[in-house]
Tab-separated table of C-alpha atoms in Angstrom:
chain	number	residue	atom	x	y	z
Y	1	MET	CA	14.828	8.811	-10.922
Y	2	THR	CA	17.764	6.798	-12.233
Y	3	GLN	CA	17.807	5.368	-15.721
Y	4	SER	CA	19.288	2.091	-14.462
Y	5	ASN	CA	16.571	1.417	-11.880
Y	6	PRO	CA	13.260	3.281	-12.030
Y	7	GLU	CA	12.426	2.088	-8.505
Y	8	ILE	CA	14.994	4.523	-7.116
Y	9	GLY	CA	13.608	8.035	-6.914
Y	10	ARG	CA	14.494	10.805	-4.500
Y	11	SER	CA	16.062	10.451	-1.078
Y	12	ILE	CA	15.149	12.163	2.190
Y	13	GLU	CA	16.115	11.504	5.800
Y	14	ILE	CA	13.312	10.681	8.225
Y	15	ASP	CA	14.392	10.048	11.813
Y	16	SER	CA	17.940	9.362	10.578
Y	17	VAL	CA	16.744	6.786	8.013
Y	18	ARG	CA	17.357	7.517	4.341
Y	19	THR	CA	13.964	7.050	2.723
Y	20	ASN	CA	13.495	6.389	-0.991
Y	21	TYR	CA	10.438	8.060	-2.509
Y	22	HIS	CA	8.950	9.323	-5.759
Y	23	ASP	CA	7.429	12.796	-6.040
Y	24	LEU	CA	5.412	13.610	-9.150
Y	25	GLY	CA	3.036	16.316	-10.290
Y	26	LYS	CA	1.652	19.445	-8.668
Y	27	GLY	CA	-1.433	20.250	-6.626
Y	28	PHE	CA	-2.958	18.837	-3.464
Y	29	PRO	CA	-0.751	15.955	-2.288
Y	30	VAL	CA	-1.717	12.306	-2.222
Y	31	LEU	CA	0.450	9.880	-0.277
Y	32	MET	CA	0.354	6.385	-1.804
Y	33	ILE	CA	1.376	3.528	0.497
Y	34	HIS	CA	2.304	0.183	-1.055
Y	35	GLY	CA	1.464	-3.348	0.064
Y	36	SER	CA	3.646	-5.944	1.785
Y	37	GLY	CA	4.507	-8.440	-0.948
Y	38	PRO	CA	8.054	-9.786	-1.291
Y	39	GLY	CA	10.323	-7.582	-3.367
Y	40	VAL	CA	7.776	-4.772	-3.486
Y	41	SER	CA	8.573	-1.075	-3.654
Y	42	GLY	CA	6.447	2.009	-4.024
Y	43	TYR	CA	7.267	2.244	-7.722
Y	44	VAL	CA	6.527	-1.426	-8.409
Y	45	ASN	CA	3.195	-1.190	-6.602
Y	46	TRP	CA	1.938	2.014	-8.233
Y	47	ARG	CA	3.777	2.178	-11.570
Y	48	THR	CA	0.641	1.622	-13.668
Y	49	VAL	CA	-1.325	4.491	-12.083
Y	50	MET	CA	1.154	7.003	-10.649
Y	51	ASN	CA	1.715	9.157	-13.731
Y	52	PRO	CA	-1.968	9.516	-14.712
Y	53	LEU	CA	-2.916	10.386	-11.131
Y	54	ALA	CA	-0.090	12.953	-11.030
Y	55	GLU	CA	-1.593	14.892	-13.937
Y	56	LYS	CA	-3.883	16.788	-11.550
Y	57	ARG	CA	-2.232	16.396	-8.127
Y	58	ARG	CA	1.064	15.871	-6.358
Y	59	VAL	CA	1.758	12.166	-5.889
Y	60	VAL	CA	4.222	11.097	-3.197
Y	61	ILE	CA	5.191	7.413	-3.076
Y	62	PRO	CA	7.599	6.225	-0.368
Y	63	ASP	CA	9.254	2.878	0.188
Y	64	MET	CA	8.117	2.019	3.710
Y	65	LEU	CA	10.612	0.835	6.312
Y	66	GLY	CA	11.958	-2.594	5.385
Y	67	PHE	CA	10.798	-2.367	1.765
Y	68	GLY	CA	12.279	-1.259	-1.532
Y	69	PHE	CA	15.240	1.076	-1.432
Y	70	THR	CA	14.655	2.778	1.885
Y	71	GLU	CA	17.671	2.298	4.146
Y	72	ARG	CA	17.692	-0.799	6.337
Y	73	LYS	CA	19.453	-0.122	9.614
Y	74	PRO	CA	20.592	-2.856	12.027
Y	75	GLY	CA	18.026	-3.355	14.761
Y	76	GLN	CA	15.320	-1.471	12.859
Y	77	ARG	CA	11.873	-2.050	14.346
Y	78	TYR	CA	9.179	-3.064	11.845
Y	79	ASP	CA	5.734	-2.437	13.275
Y	80	VAL	CA	2.687	-0.221	12.922
Y	81	ASP	CA	4.095	2.487	15.180
Y	82	ALA	CA	7.298	2.735	13.135
Y	83	TRP	CA	5.478	2.810	9.788
Y	84	VAL	CA	2.967	5.438	10.942
Y	85	ALA	CA	5.791	7.576	12.342
Y	86	GLN	CA	7.631	7.270	9.024
Y	87	ALA	CA	4.579	8.428	7.052
Y	88	ILE	CA	4.017	11.443	9.302
Y	89	GLY	CA	7.742	12.158	9.238
Y	90	LEU	CA	7.672	12.223	5.443
Y	91	LEU	CA	4.737	14.657	5.390
Y	92	ASP	CA	6.608	16.842	7.881
Y	93	ALA	CA	9.870	16.686	5.951
Y	94	LEU	CA	8.080	17.711	2.742
Y	95	ASP	CA	6.170	20.462	4.603
Y	96	LEU	CA	2.788	18.926	3.798
Y	97	PRO	CA	0.282	19.743	6.556
Y	98	GLN	CA	-2.401	17.513	5.004
Y	99	ALA	CA	-2.692	14.904	2.259
Y	100	ASP	CA	-5.055	12.409	0.731
Y	101	ILE	CA	-3.957	8.821	1.412
Y	102	VAL	CA	-4.190	5.848	-0.948
Y	103	GLY	CA	-3.259	2.578	0.746
Y	104	ASN	CA	-2.922	-0.876	-0.773
Y	105	SER	CA	-3.540	-3.917	1.479
Y	106	PHE	CA	-0.959	-3.469	4.264
Y	107	GLY	CA	-0.820	0.177	3.172
Y	108	GLY	CA	-4.577	0.444	3.661
Y	109	ALA	CA	-4.205	-0.686	7.267
Y	110	LEU	CA	-1.560	2.000	7.771
Y	111	ALA	CA	-3.836	4.597	6.142
Y	112	LEU	CA	-6.538	3.741	8.686
Y	113	LYS	CA	-4.057	4.065	11.553
Y	114	LEU	CA	-3.006	7.462	10.208
Y	115	ALA	CA	-6.623	8.613	10.007
Y	116	ILE	CA	-7.278	7.464	13.580
Y	117	ARG	CA	-4.092	8.824	15.148
Y	118	HIS	CA	-3.574	11.939	13.023
Y	119	PRO	CA	-7.006	12.852	11.622
Y	120	LYS	CA	-6.136	16.460	10.789
Y	121	ARG	CA	-3.244	15.354	8.565
Y	122	ILE	CA	-5.612	13.437	6.286
Y	123	ARG	CA	-8.206	14.842	3.866
Y	124	ARG	CA	-9.608	11.765	2.074
Y	125	LEU	CA	-8.888	8.025	2.257
Y	126	VAL	CA	-8.692	5.425	-0.498
Y	127	LEU	CA	-8.311	1.839	0.719
Y	128	MET	CA	-7.525	-0.812	-1.888
Y	129	GLY	CA	-7.834	-4.495	-0.943
Y	130	SER	CA	-7.250	-3.178	2.537
Y	131	ALA	CA	-6.230	-4.899	5.721
Y	132	GLY	CA	-7.261	-3.136	8.907
Y	133	LEU	CA	-9.713	-5.550	10.521
Y	134	ASP	CA	-9.067	-8.839	12.261
Y	135	PHE	CA	-9.990	-11.724	9.942
Y	136	PRO	CA	-8.881	-15.358	9.680
Y	137	LEU	CA	-5.514	-15.501	7.942
Y	138	THR	CA	-6.064	-16.517	4.316
Y	139	GLU	CA	-3.933	-19.124	2.590
Y	140	GLY	CA	-2.947	-16.431	0.115
Y	141	LEU	CA	-1.722	-13.968	2.734
Y	142	ASP	CA	0.060	-16.737	4.634
Y	143	ALA	CA	1.891	-17.665	1.431
Y	144	VAL	CA	2.785	-14.038	0.656
Y	145	TRP	CA	4.178	-13.312	4.119
Y	146	GLY	CA	5.868	-16.726	4.293
Y	147	TYR	CA	7.671	-16.320	0.944
Y	148	GLU	CA	10.981	-18.155	0.637
Y	149	PRO	CA	13.057	-16.881	-2.290
Y	150	SER	CA	13.003	-18.940	-5.461
Y	151	PRO	CA	11.742	-18.241	-8.972
Y	152	ASP	CA	9.025	-20.878	-8.596
Y	153	ASN	CA	7.830	-19.484	-5.276
Y	154	MET	CA	7.690	-15.972	-6.693
Y	155	ARG	CA	5.647	-17.234	-9.628
Y	156	ARG	CA	3.272	-18.915	-7.186
Y	157	ILE	CA	2.903	-15.692	-5.152
Y	158	LEU	CA	2.171	-13.622	-8.255
Y	159	ASP	CA	-0.445	-16.169	-9.339
Y	160	ILE	CA	-2.166	-15.594	-5.992
Y	161	PHE	CA	-2.257	-11.834	-6.540
Y	162	ALA	CA	-3.818	-11.806	-9.993
Y	163	TYR	CA	-7.168	-13.103	-11.238
Y	164	ASN	CA	-5.958	-12.717	-14.833
Y	165	ARG	CA	-3.076	-15.161	-14.913
Y	166	SER	CA	-1.961	-13.926	-18.341
Y	167	LEU	CA	-0.495	-10.921	-16.503
Y	168	ILE	CA	2.009	-13.231	-14.816
Y	169	THR	CA	4.807	-13.745	-17.307
Y	170	ASP	CA	8.076	-15.562	-16.724
Y	171	ASP	CA	9.889	-12.236	-17.149
Y	172	LEU	CA	7.753	-10.564	-14.473
Y	173	ALA	CA	8.316	-13.456	-12.075
Y	174	ARG	CA	12.057	-13.330	-12.715
Y	175	LEU	CA	12.232	-9.577	-12.163
Y	176	ARG	CA	10.252	-9.764	-8.915
Y	177	TYR	CA	12.350	-12.716	-7.724
Y	178	GLU	CA	15.571	-10.802	-8.441
Y	179	ALA	CA	14.151	-7.800	-6.588
Y	180	SER	CA	13.371	-9.973	-3.582
Y	181	ILE	CA	16.950	-11.246	-3.210
Y	182	GLN	CA	18.814	-7.946	-3.318
Y	183	PRO	CA	21.102	-7.511	-0.296
Y	184	GLY	CA	19.077	-7.110	2.874
Y	185	PHE	CA	15.666	-7.390	1.213
Y	186	GLN	CA	14.661	-10.900	2.257
Y	187	GLU	CA	16.246	-10.575	5.683
Y	188	ALA	CA	14.053	-7.564	6.465
Y	189	PHE	CA	10.970	-9.142	4.917
Y	190	ALA	CA	11.358	-12.379	6.882
Y	191	ALA	CA	11.717	-10.386	10.106
Y	192	MET	CA	8.369	-8.646	9.647
Y	193	PHE	CA	5.852	-11.477	9.486
Y	194	PRO	CA	7.260	-14.701	10.994
Y	195	ALA	CA	4.882	-17.566	11.771
Y	196	PRO	CA	2.396	-17.843	13.343
Y	197	ARG	CA	1.050	-15.073	11.112
Y	198	GLN	CA	-2.474	-14.530	12.431
Y	199	ARG	CA	-0.915	-12.163	14.983
Y	200	TRP	CA	0.262	-9.827	12.206
Y	201	VAL	CA	-3.278	-9.547	10.840
Y	202	GLU	CA	-4.305	-8.584	14.359
Y	203	SER	CA	-1.446	-6.098	14.745
Y	204	LEU	CA	-2.573	-4.253	11.614
Y	205	ALA	CA	-6.218	-4.182	12.724
Y	206	SER	CA	-7.949	-1.127	14.168
Y	207	ALA	CA	-10.651	-1.336	16.804
Y	208	GLU	CA	-14.213	-1.097	15.526
Y	209	ASP	CA	-15.038	1.846	17.784
Y	210	GLU	CA	-12.035	3.729	16.356
Y	211	LEU	CA	-13.151	2.978	12.807
Y	212	ARG	CA	-16.647	4.273	13.571
Y	213	ARG	CA	-15.124	7.613	14.570
Y	214	ILE	CA	-13.176	8.154	11.347
Y	215	PRO	CA	-14.580	11.428	9.933
Y	216	HIS	CA	-13.024	11.285	6.470
Y	217	GLU	CA	-14.699	10.558	3.172
Y	218	THR	CA	-13.423	7.062	2.364
Y	219	LEU	CA	-13.393	5.045	-0.854
Y	220	LEU	CA	-12.911	1.295	-0.522
Y	221	VAL	CA	-11.866	-0.615	-3.642
Y	222	HIS	CA	-11.688	-4.406	-3.756
Y	223	GLY	CA	-11.378	-7.214	-6.279
Y	224	ARG	CA	-14.151	-9.781	-5.941
Y	225	GLU	CA	-11.732	-12.661	-6.494
Y	226	ASP	CA	-9.087	-11.363	-4.064
Y	227	ARG	CA	-7.327	-14.378	-2.492
Y	228	VAL	CA	-5.090	-12.333	-0.171
Y	229	ILE	CA	-7.453	-9.996	1.700
Y	230	PRO	CA	-11.080	-11.225	1.731
Y	231	LEU	CA	-13.723	-9.014	0.146
Y	232	ALA	CA	-15.676	-9.418	3.392
Y	233	SER	CA	-13.073	-7.223	5.101
Y	234	SER	CA	-13.873	-4.231	2.872
Y	235	VAL	CA	-17.599	-4.896	3.197
Y	236	ALA	CA	-17.200	-4.751	6.974
Y	237	LEU	CA	-15.060	-1.605	6.814
Y	238	ALA	CA	-17.692	0.041	4.622
Y	239	GLY	CA	-20.254	-0.713	7.301
Y	240	LEU	CA	-18.113	0.754	10.077
Y	241	ILE	CA	-16.652	3.941	8.564
Y	242	PRO	CA	-19.484	6.509	8.519
Y	243	ARG	CA	-18.556	8.251	5.247
Y	244	ALA	CA	-17.444	5.183	3.318
Y	245	GLN	CA	-18.369	3.893	-0.112
Y	246	LEU	CA	-17.328	0.556	-1.610
Y	247	HIS	CA	-16.558	-0.314	-5.230
Y	248	VAL	CA	-16.082	-3.994	-6.115
Y	249	PHE	CA	-14.414	-5.057	-9.366
Y	250	GLY	CA	-15.537	-8.439	-10.666
Y	251	ARG	CA	-13.039	-10.798	-12.312
Y	252	CYS	CA	-10.289	-9.070	-10.356
Y	253	GLY	CA	-7.884	-10.281	-7.691
Y	254	HIS	CA	-5.651	-8.379	-5.277
Y	255	TRP	CA	-4.104	-6.279	-8.055
Y	256	THR	CA	-6.920	-3.789	-8.646
Y	257	GLN	CA	-4.499	-1.048	-9.714
Y	258	ILE	CA	-2.985	-3.361	-12.348
Y	259	GLU	CA	-5.891	-5.535	-13.485
Y	260	GLN	CA	-8.304	-2.576	-13.619
Y	261	ALA	CA	-5.789	0.257	-14.057
Y	262	ALA	CA	-7.838	2.588	-16.282
Y	263	ARG	CA	-10.976	2.218	-14.171
Y	264	PHE	CA	-8.961	2.555	-10.960
Y	265	ILE	CA	-7.453	5.831	-12.206
Y	266	ARG	CA	-10.876	7.256	-13.104
Y	267	LEU	CA	-12.519	6.064	-9.902
Y	268	VAL	CA	-9.813	7.334	-7.558
Y	269	GLY	CA	-9.248	10.523	-9.539
Y	270	ASP	CA	-12.935	11.445	-9.481
Y	271	PHE	CA	-13.189	10.664	-5.769
Y	272	LEU	CA	-10.223	12.872	-4.895
Y	273	ASP	CA	-11.424	15.622	-7.233
Y	274	GLU	CA	-14.687	15.852	-5.288
Y	275	ALA	CA	-12.722	17.456	-2.437
Y	276	GLY	CA	-12.041	20.497	-4.585
Y	277	GLY	CA	-8.994	22.249	-5.871
Y	278	GLY	CA	-6.642	21.685	-3.015
Y	279	GLU	CA	-7.983	23.342	0.123
Y	280	PRO	CA	-7.196	21.378	3.278
Y	281	LEU	CA	-10.156	19.885	5.093
Y	282	ALA	CA	-10.912	21.411	8.481
Y	283	LEU	CA	-11.876	18.635	10.857
Y	284	ALA	CA	-13.584	19.355	14.141
């Protein structure tokens, strides 16, 4: 990690793409996949919870293709297949045969795809404010994916994320705006989710029959006042995934890991600890 920019961690090549990631702690690995907000990176998404969770396990946090400080190559394809391949490539490159997965929003949809396509590589799932089902595009998600860089627009996006507006300071908005306009950042972001955006909700969705076959213990976490991904989506996922449980935080928006950081750490930590001291799960 550099002193000048804590978002930059380690670097590893995956399919000829230099991937930025953080790697903390020891023990059974947990791969934490960030959301799809403008200017986001793995560090920005998980900074409030990564160190406490790494006290008892190995925490691996990549910048997914098109986000953060992972290399952006000309002609790079940004879609579910590419992101899933990147995640599996990272596990392979780090010689991790199996991991727990924590996915936020967009990252939750990718976690579900990983569980469906590569079930033996996953032990337990944590889905936070997760996409992964087809639902009517919310105004909040449309605004997030349609972000046009300006300090005012970034402030408006951050206000959508948080229930507790006191978390949204001018300094935070400025920092996230500056992150969003670094060379190549907005160009890649704009290429991912152009209008009409309902199709991108659909592209991240998994079929209900596939969700019903997920064998993993799954924890769904959602903020009741989430304006980006509707709570109804997690309620539906909890009804489809056989071994799912759902925890809803009241007075909380899309930023569960920030607005309810201490409770999130305890909840997720206890859930992952239930799997034991690090033995991989043998799935039939």
